[in-house]
PDB file of C-alpha atoms in Angstrom:
ATOM      1  CA  UNK A  10      22.437  20.707  52.351  1.00 66.00           C
ATOM      2  CA  UNK A  11      23.941  20.188  48.935  1.00 77.00           C
ATOM      3  CA  UNK A  12      26.981  18.315  50.298  1.00 81.00           C
ATOM      4  CA  UNK A  13      24.794  15.740  52.084  1.00 84.00           C
ATOM      5  CA  UNK A  14      23.197  14.513  48.828  1.00 87.00           C
ATOM      6  CA  UNK A  15      24.180  11.024  47.749  1.00 86.00           C
ATOM      7  CA  UNK A  16      24.573  10.116  44.087  1.00 85.00           C
ATOM      8  CA  UNK A  17      21.803   7.969  42.639  1.00 84.00           C
ATOM      9  CA  UNK A  18      22.448   4.244  42.280  1.00 87.00           C
ATOM     10  CA  UNK A  19      23.894   3.092  38.947  1.00 91.00           C
ATOM     11  CA  UNK A  20      21.339   2.166  36.287  1.00 92.00           C
ATOM     12  CA  UNK A  21      20.241  -1.450  36.270  1.00 94.00           C
ATOM     13  CA  UNK A  22      19.269  -3.212  33.052  1.00 95.00           C
ATOM     14  CA  UNK A  23      17.425  -5.917  34.993  1.00 94.00           C
ATOM     15  CA  UNK A  24      15.252  -3.383  36.832  1.00 94.00           C
ATOM     16  CA  UNK A  25      14.539  -1.504  33.587  1.00 94.00           C
ATOM     17  CA  UNK A  26      13.520  -4.732  31.814  1.00 95.00           C
ATOM     18  CA  UNK A  27      11.319  -5.772  34.739  1.00 94.00           C
ATOM     19  CA  UNK A  28       9.593  -2.379  34.749  1.00 94.00           C
ATOM     20  CA  UNK A  29       9.080  -2.423  30.968  1.00 94.00           C
ATOM     21  CA  UNK A  30       7.630  -5.944  31.152  1.00 92.00           C
ATOM     22  CA  UNK A  31       5.226  -4.882  33.884  1.00 92.00           C
ATOM     23  CA  UNK A  32       3.850  -2.115  31.615  1.00 92.00           C
ATOM     24  CA  UNK A  33       2.884  -4.458  28.745  1.00 90.00           C
ATOM     25  CA  UNK A  34      -0.846  -5.210  28.366  1.00 87.00           C
ATOM     26  CA  UNK A  35      -1.997  -8.616  29.568  1.00 89.00           C
ATOM     27  CA  UNK A  36      -4.842 -10.878  28.513  1.00 88.00           C
ATOM     28  CA  UNK A  37      -8.081 -10.124  30.332  1.00 85.00           C
ATOM     29  CA  UNK A  38     -10.476 -12.517  32.068  1.00 88.00           C
ATOM     30  CA  UNK A  39     -12.350 -14.369  29.347  1.00 84.00           C
ATOM     31  CA  UNK A  40      -9.252 -14.620  27.139  1.00 83.00           C
ATOM     32  CA  UNK A  41      -7.516 -18.000  26.627  1.00 85.00           C
ATOM     33  CA  UNK A  42      -4.697 -17.242  29.116  1.00 89.00           C
ATOM     34  CA  UNK A  43      -5.692 -14.433  31.530  1.00 90.00           C
ATOM     35  CA  UNK A  44      -2.706 -12.528  32.931  1.00 89.00           C
ATOM     36  CA  UNK A  45      -0.306 -13.652  30.199  1.00 91.00           C
ATOM     37  CA  UNK A  46       1.001 -11.415  27.424  1.00 90.00           C
ATOM     38  CA  UNK A  47      -0.983 -11.332  24.201  1.00 87.00           C
ATOM     39  CA  UNK A  48       0.449 -13.655  21.544  1.00 87.00           C
ATOM     40  CA  UNK A  49       2.274 -12.105  18.625  1.00 84.00           C
ATOM     41  CA  UNK A  50      -0.471 -13.165  16.205  1.00 86.00           C
ATOM     42  CA  UNK A  51      -3.509 -12.060  18.157  1.00 86.00           C
ATOM     43  CA  UNK A  52      -6.847 -11.358  16.516  1.00 87.00           C
ATOM     44  CA  UNK A  53      -7.625  -7.796  15.513  1.00 90.00           C
ATOM     45  CA  UNK A  54     -10.628  -7.569  17.837  1.00 87.00           C
ATOM     46  CA  UNK A  55      -8.329  -7.761  20.871  1.00 86.00           C
ATOM     47  CA  UNK A  56      -6.981  -4.318  19.998  1.00 89.00           C
ATOM     48  CA  UNK A  57     -10.390  -2.778  20.734  1.00 89.00           C
ATOM     49  CA  UNK A  58      -9.428  -2.868  24.425  1.00 86.00           C
ATOM     50  CA  UNK A  59      -6.647  -0.376  23.790  1.00 88.00           C
ATOM     51  CA  UNK A  60      -8.978   2.249  22.370  1.00 90.00           C
ATOM     52  CA  UNK A  61     -10.181   3.482  19.043  1.00 93.00           C
ATOM     53  CA  UNK A  62      -6.855   4.818  17.756  1.00 94.00           C
ATOM     54  CA  UNK A  63      -4.868   1.632  18.393  1.00 93.00           C
ATOM     55  CA  UNK A  64      -7.590  -0.626  17.005  1.00 94.00           C
ATOM     56  CA  UNK A  65      -8.038   1.487  13.880  1.00 96.00           C
ATOM     57  CA  UNK A  66      -4.275   1.611  13.311  1.00 96.00           C
ATOM     58  CA  UNK A  67      -3.926  -2.167  13.575  1.00 95.00           C
ATOM     59  CA  UNK A  68      -6.880  -2.750  11.236  1.00 96.00           C
ATOM     60  CA  UNK A  69      -5.490  -0.181   8.781  1.00 97.00           C
ATOM     61  CA  UNK A  70      -2.053  -1.833   8.677  1.00 97.00           C
ATOM     62  CA  UNK A  71      -3.640  -5.287   8.357  1.00 96.00           C
ATOM     63  CA  UNK A  72      -5.793  -4.356   5.370  1.00 97.00           C
ATOM     64  CA  UNK A  73      -3.226  -2.025   3.784  1.00 97.00           C
ATOM     65  CA  UNK A  74      -0.546  -4.715   3.593  1.00 97.00           C
ATOM     66  CA  UNK A  75      -2.916  -6.933   1.662  1.00 96.00           C
ATOM     67  CA  UNK A  76      -4.085  -4.191  -0.689  1.00 97.00           C
ATOM     68  CA  UNK A  77      -0.557  -3.014  -1.474  1.00 96.00           C
ATOM     69  CA  UNK A  78       0.627  -6.586  -2.049  1.00 96.00           C
ATOM     70  CA  UNK A  79      -2.237  -7.049  -4.497  1.00 93.00           C
ATOM     71  CA  UNK A  80      -1.360  -3.762  -6.225  1.00 94.00           C
ATOM     72  CA  UNK A  81       2.270  -4.832  -6.444  1.00 93.00           C
ATOM     73  CA  UNK A  82       1.179  -8.055  -8.149  1.00 91.00           C
ATOM     74  CA  UNK A  83      -1.035  -6.044 -10.538  1.00 87.00           C
ATOM     75  CA  UNK A  84       1.937  -3.904 -11.517  1.00 84.00           C
ATOM     76  CA  UNK A  85       4.587  -6.641 -11.556  1.00 85.00           C
ATOM     77  CA  UNK A  86       4.122  -7.369 -15.266  1.00 79.00           C
ATOM     78  CA  UNK A  87       4.703  -3.695 -16.145  1.00 78.00           C
ATOM     79  CA  UNK A  88       7.779  -3.583 -13.937  1.00 76.00           C
ATOM     80  CA  UNK A  89       9.194  -6.682 -15.651  1.00 76.00           C
ATOM     81  CA  UNK A  90       8.440  -5.302 -19.135  1.00 74.00           C
ATOM     82  CA  UNK A  91      10.202  -2.069 -18.242  1.00 71.00           C
ATOM     83  CA  UNK A  92      13.153  -3.871 -16.668  1.00 69.00           C
ATOM     84  CA  UNK A  93      13.697  -5.952 -19.796  1.00 68.00           C
ATOM     85  CA  UNK A  94      13.298  -2.983 -22.155  1.00 67.00           C
ATOM     86  CA  UNK A  95      16.978  -2.101 -22.451  1.00 65.00           C
ATOM     87  CA  UNK A  96      16.340   1.438 -23.696  1.00 62.00           C
ATOM     88  CA  UNK A  97      18.743   3.067 -21.225  1.00 61.00           C
ATOM     89  CA  UNK A  98      21.572   0.715 -22.220  1.00 63.00           C
ATOM     90  CA  UNK A  99      20.829   1.320 -25.916  1.00 63.00           C
ATOM     91  CA  UNK A 100      21.121   5.078 -25.358  1.00 64.00           C
ATOM     92  CA  UNK A 101      24.518   4.626 -23.725  1.00 64.00           C
ATOM     93  CA  UNK A 102      23.626   5.473 -20.127  1.00 65.00           C
ATOM     94  CA  UNK A 103      26.157   4.323 -17.549  1.00 63.00           C
ATOM     95  CA  UNK A 104      24.024   2.078 -15.368  1.00 62.00           C
ATOM     96  CA  UNK A 105      25.710   1.491 -12.042  1.00 61.00           C
ATOM     97  CA  UNK A 106      24.088  -0.380  -9.173  1.00 54.00           C
ATOM     98  CA  UNK A 107      22.367   2.291  -7.045  1.00 59.00           C
ATOM     99  CA  UNK A 108      20.834   4.029 -10.045  1.00 59.00           C
ATOM    100  CA  UNK A 109      19.576   0.821 -11.640  1.00 62.00           C
ATOM    101  CA  UNK A 110      17.240   0.104  -8.734  1.00 60.00           C
ATOM    102  CA  UNK A 111      15.155   3.151  -9.645  1.00 57.00           C
ATOM    103  CA  UNK A 112      15.730   3.535 -13.380  1.00 60.00           C
ATOM    104  CA  UNK A 113      15.638   0.027 -14.835  1.00 61.00           C
ATOM    105  CA  UNK A 114      12.000  -0.801 -13.894  1.00 58.00           C
ATOM    106  CA  UNK A 115      10.750   2.653 -14.950  1.00 62.00           C
ATOM    107  CA  UNK A 116       8.717   3.404 -18.066  1.00 58.00           C
ATOM    108  CA  UNK A 117      11.727   5.272 -19.471  1.00 61.00           C
ATOM    109  CA  UNK A 118      13.538   1.962 -19.940  1.00 58.00           C
ATOM    110  CA  UNK A 119      10.682   0.327 -21.884  1.00 63.00           C
ATOM    111  CA  UNK A 120      11.583  -0.752 -25.405  1.00 62.00           C
ATOM    112  CA  UNK A 121      10.006   1.248 -28.251  1.00 63.00           C
ATOM    113  CA  UNK A 122       9.530  -1.860 -30.345  1.00 66.00           C
ATOM    114  CA  UNK A 123       7.697  -3.727 -27.583  1.00 63.00           C
ATOM    115  CA  UNK A 124       4.476  -2.854 -25.802  1.00 60.00           C
ATOM    116  CA  UNK A 125       4.845   0.873 -26.429  1.00 62.00           C
ATOM    117  CA  UNK A 126       5.014   0.298 -30.206  1.00 63.00           C
ATOM    118  CA  UNK A 127       1.570  -1.296 -30.045  1.00 62.00           C
ATOM    119  CA  UNK A 128       0.108   1.623 -28.079  1.00 61.00           C
ATOM    120  CA  UNK A 129       1.021   0.595 -24.537  1.00 67.00           C
ATOM    121  CA  UNK A 130      -2.577  -0.278 -23.695  1.00 73.00           C
ATOM    122  CA  UNK A 131      -1.554  -2.717 -20.974  1.00 76.00           C
ATOM    123  CA  UNK A 132      -0.013   0.172 -19.051  1.00 75.00           C
ATOM    124  CA  UNK A 133      -3.314   2.044 -19.180  1.00 79.00           C
ATOM    125  CA  UNK A 134      -5.289  -1.001 -18.092  1.00 83.00           C
ATOM    126  CA  UNK A 135      -2.965  -1.653 -15.161  1.00 85.00           C
ATOM    127  CA  UNK A 136      -3.092   2.019 -14.128  1.00 87.00           C
ATOM    128  CA  UNK A 137      -6.892   1.939 -14.310  1.00 90.00           C
ATOM    129  CA  UNK A 138      -7.075  -1.230 -12.200  1.00 91.00           C
ATOM    130  CA  UNK A 139      -4.627   0.205  -9.663  1.00 93.00           C
ATOM    131  CA  UNK A 140      -6.499   3.497  -9.391  1.00 95.00           C
ATOM    132  CA  UNK A 141      -9.861   1.737  -9.121  1.00 95.00           C
ATOM    133  CA  UNK A 142      -8.549  -0.602  -6.438  1.00 95.00           C
ATOM    134  CA  UNK A 143      -7.151   2.320  -4.431  1.00 96.00           C
ATOM    135  CA  UNK A 144     -10.393   4.294  -4.627  1.00 97.00           C
ATOM    136  CA  UNK A 145     -12.403   1.207  -3.639  1.00 97.00           C
ATOM    137  CA  UNK A 146      -9.979   0.612  -0.767  1.00 97.00           C
ATOM    138  CA  UNK A 147     -10.435   4.190   0.453  1.00 97.00           C
ATOM    139  CA  UNK A 148     -14.191   3.699   0.689  1.00 98.00           C
ATOM    140  CA  UNK A 149     -13.783   0.278   2.283  1.00 97.00           C
ATOM    141  CA  UNK A 150     -11.289   1.444   4.918  1.00 97.00           C
ATOM    142  CA  UNK A 151     -13.353   4.547   5.700  1.00 97.00           C
ATOM    143  CA  UNK A 152     -16.364   2.333   6.437  1.00 97.00           C
ATOM    144  CA  UNK A 153     -14.222  -0.049   8.454  1.00 96.00           C
ATOM    145  CA  UNK A 154     -12.793   2.792  10.575  1.00 96.00           C
ATOM    146  CA  UNK A 155     -16.294   4.141  11.205  1.00 96.00           C
ATOM    147  CA  UNK A 156     -17.507   0.685  12.247  1.00 94.00           C
ATOM    148  CA  UNK A 157     -14.590   0.283  14.665  1.00 94.00           C
ATOM    149  CA  UNK A 158     -15.201   3.727  16.146  1.00 94.00           C
ATOM    150  CA  UNK A 159     -18.884   2.939  16.746  1.00 93.00           C
ATOM    151  CA  UNK A 160     -18.159  -0.537  18.099  1.00 91.00           C
ATOM    152  CA  UNK A 161     -15.690   0.783  20.667  1.00 91.00           C
ATOM    153  CA  UNK A 162     -17.774   3.850  21.549  1.00 89.00           C
ATOM    154  CA  UNK A 163     -20.880   1.765  22.242  1.00 87.00           C
ATOM    155  CA  UNK A 164     -19.031  -1.334  23.624  1.00 76.00           C
ATOM    156  CA  UNK A 165     -20.768  -3.634  21.179  1.00 55.00           C
ATOM    157  CA  UNK A 166     -19.226  -6.373  19.075  1.00 49.00           C
TER     158      UNK A 166
END
């Protein structure tokens, strides 16, 4: 009956941690340390064992971080030129800290007597390089994802 039921035992952090640890994937036979957890910096090919979605996600994040770092470096000169422009201060805008993070490096802060006075061609070149790199990356990553899908589907390396 209802009155004979006993309350469940109190939660145990140790048991929860032990269970969570038992659910983590381990290195397979043929790996350097079978039965041990995968190292933090494991090769991307190891993620093929977890299926197409996981492997594609890990490859996508790996390549995307490098592409976006490169694009940041492409655009860094424009950001610095805009940051040093001083147009907002010259127009009397009250530049307090939170707003400056977004407004100071924007094109609106670029000085009229600087790059923009000479036509602002460097902005166009940087935008072209950024757009070209992103389009090239889209084709590259699409091919990479297709290769991973086929490799996992047909169990070939």
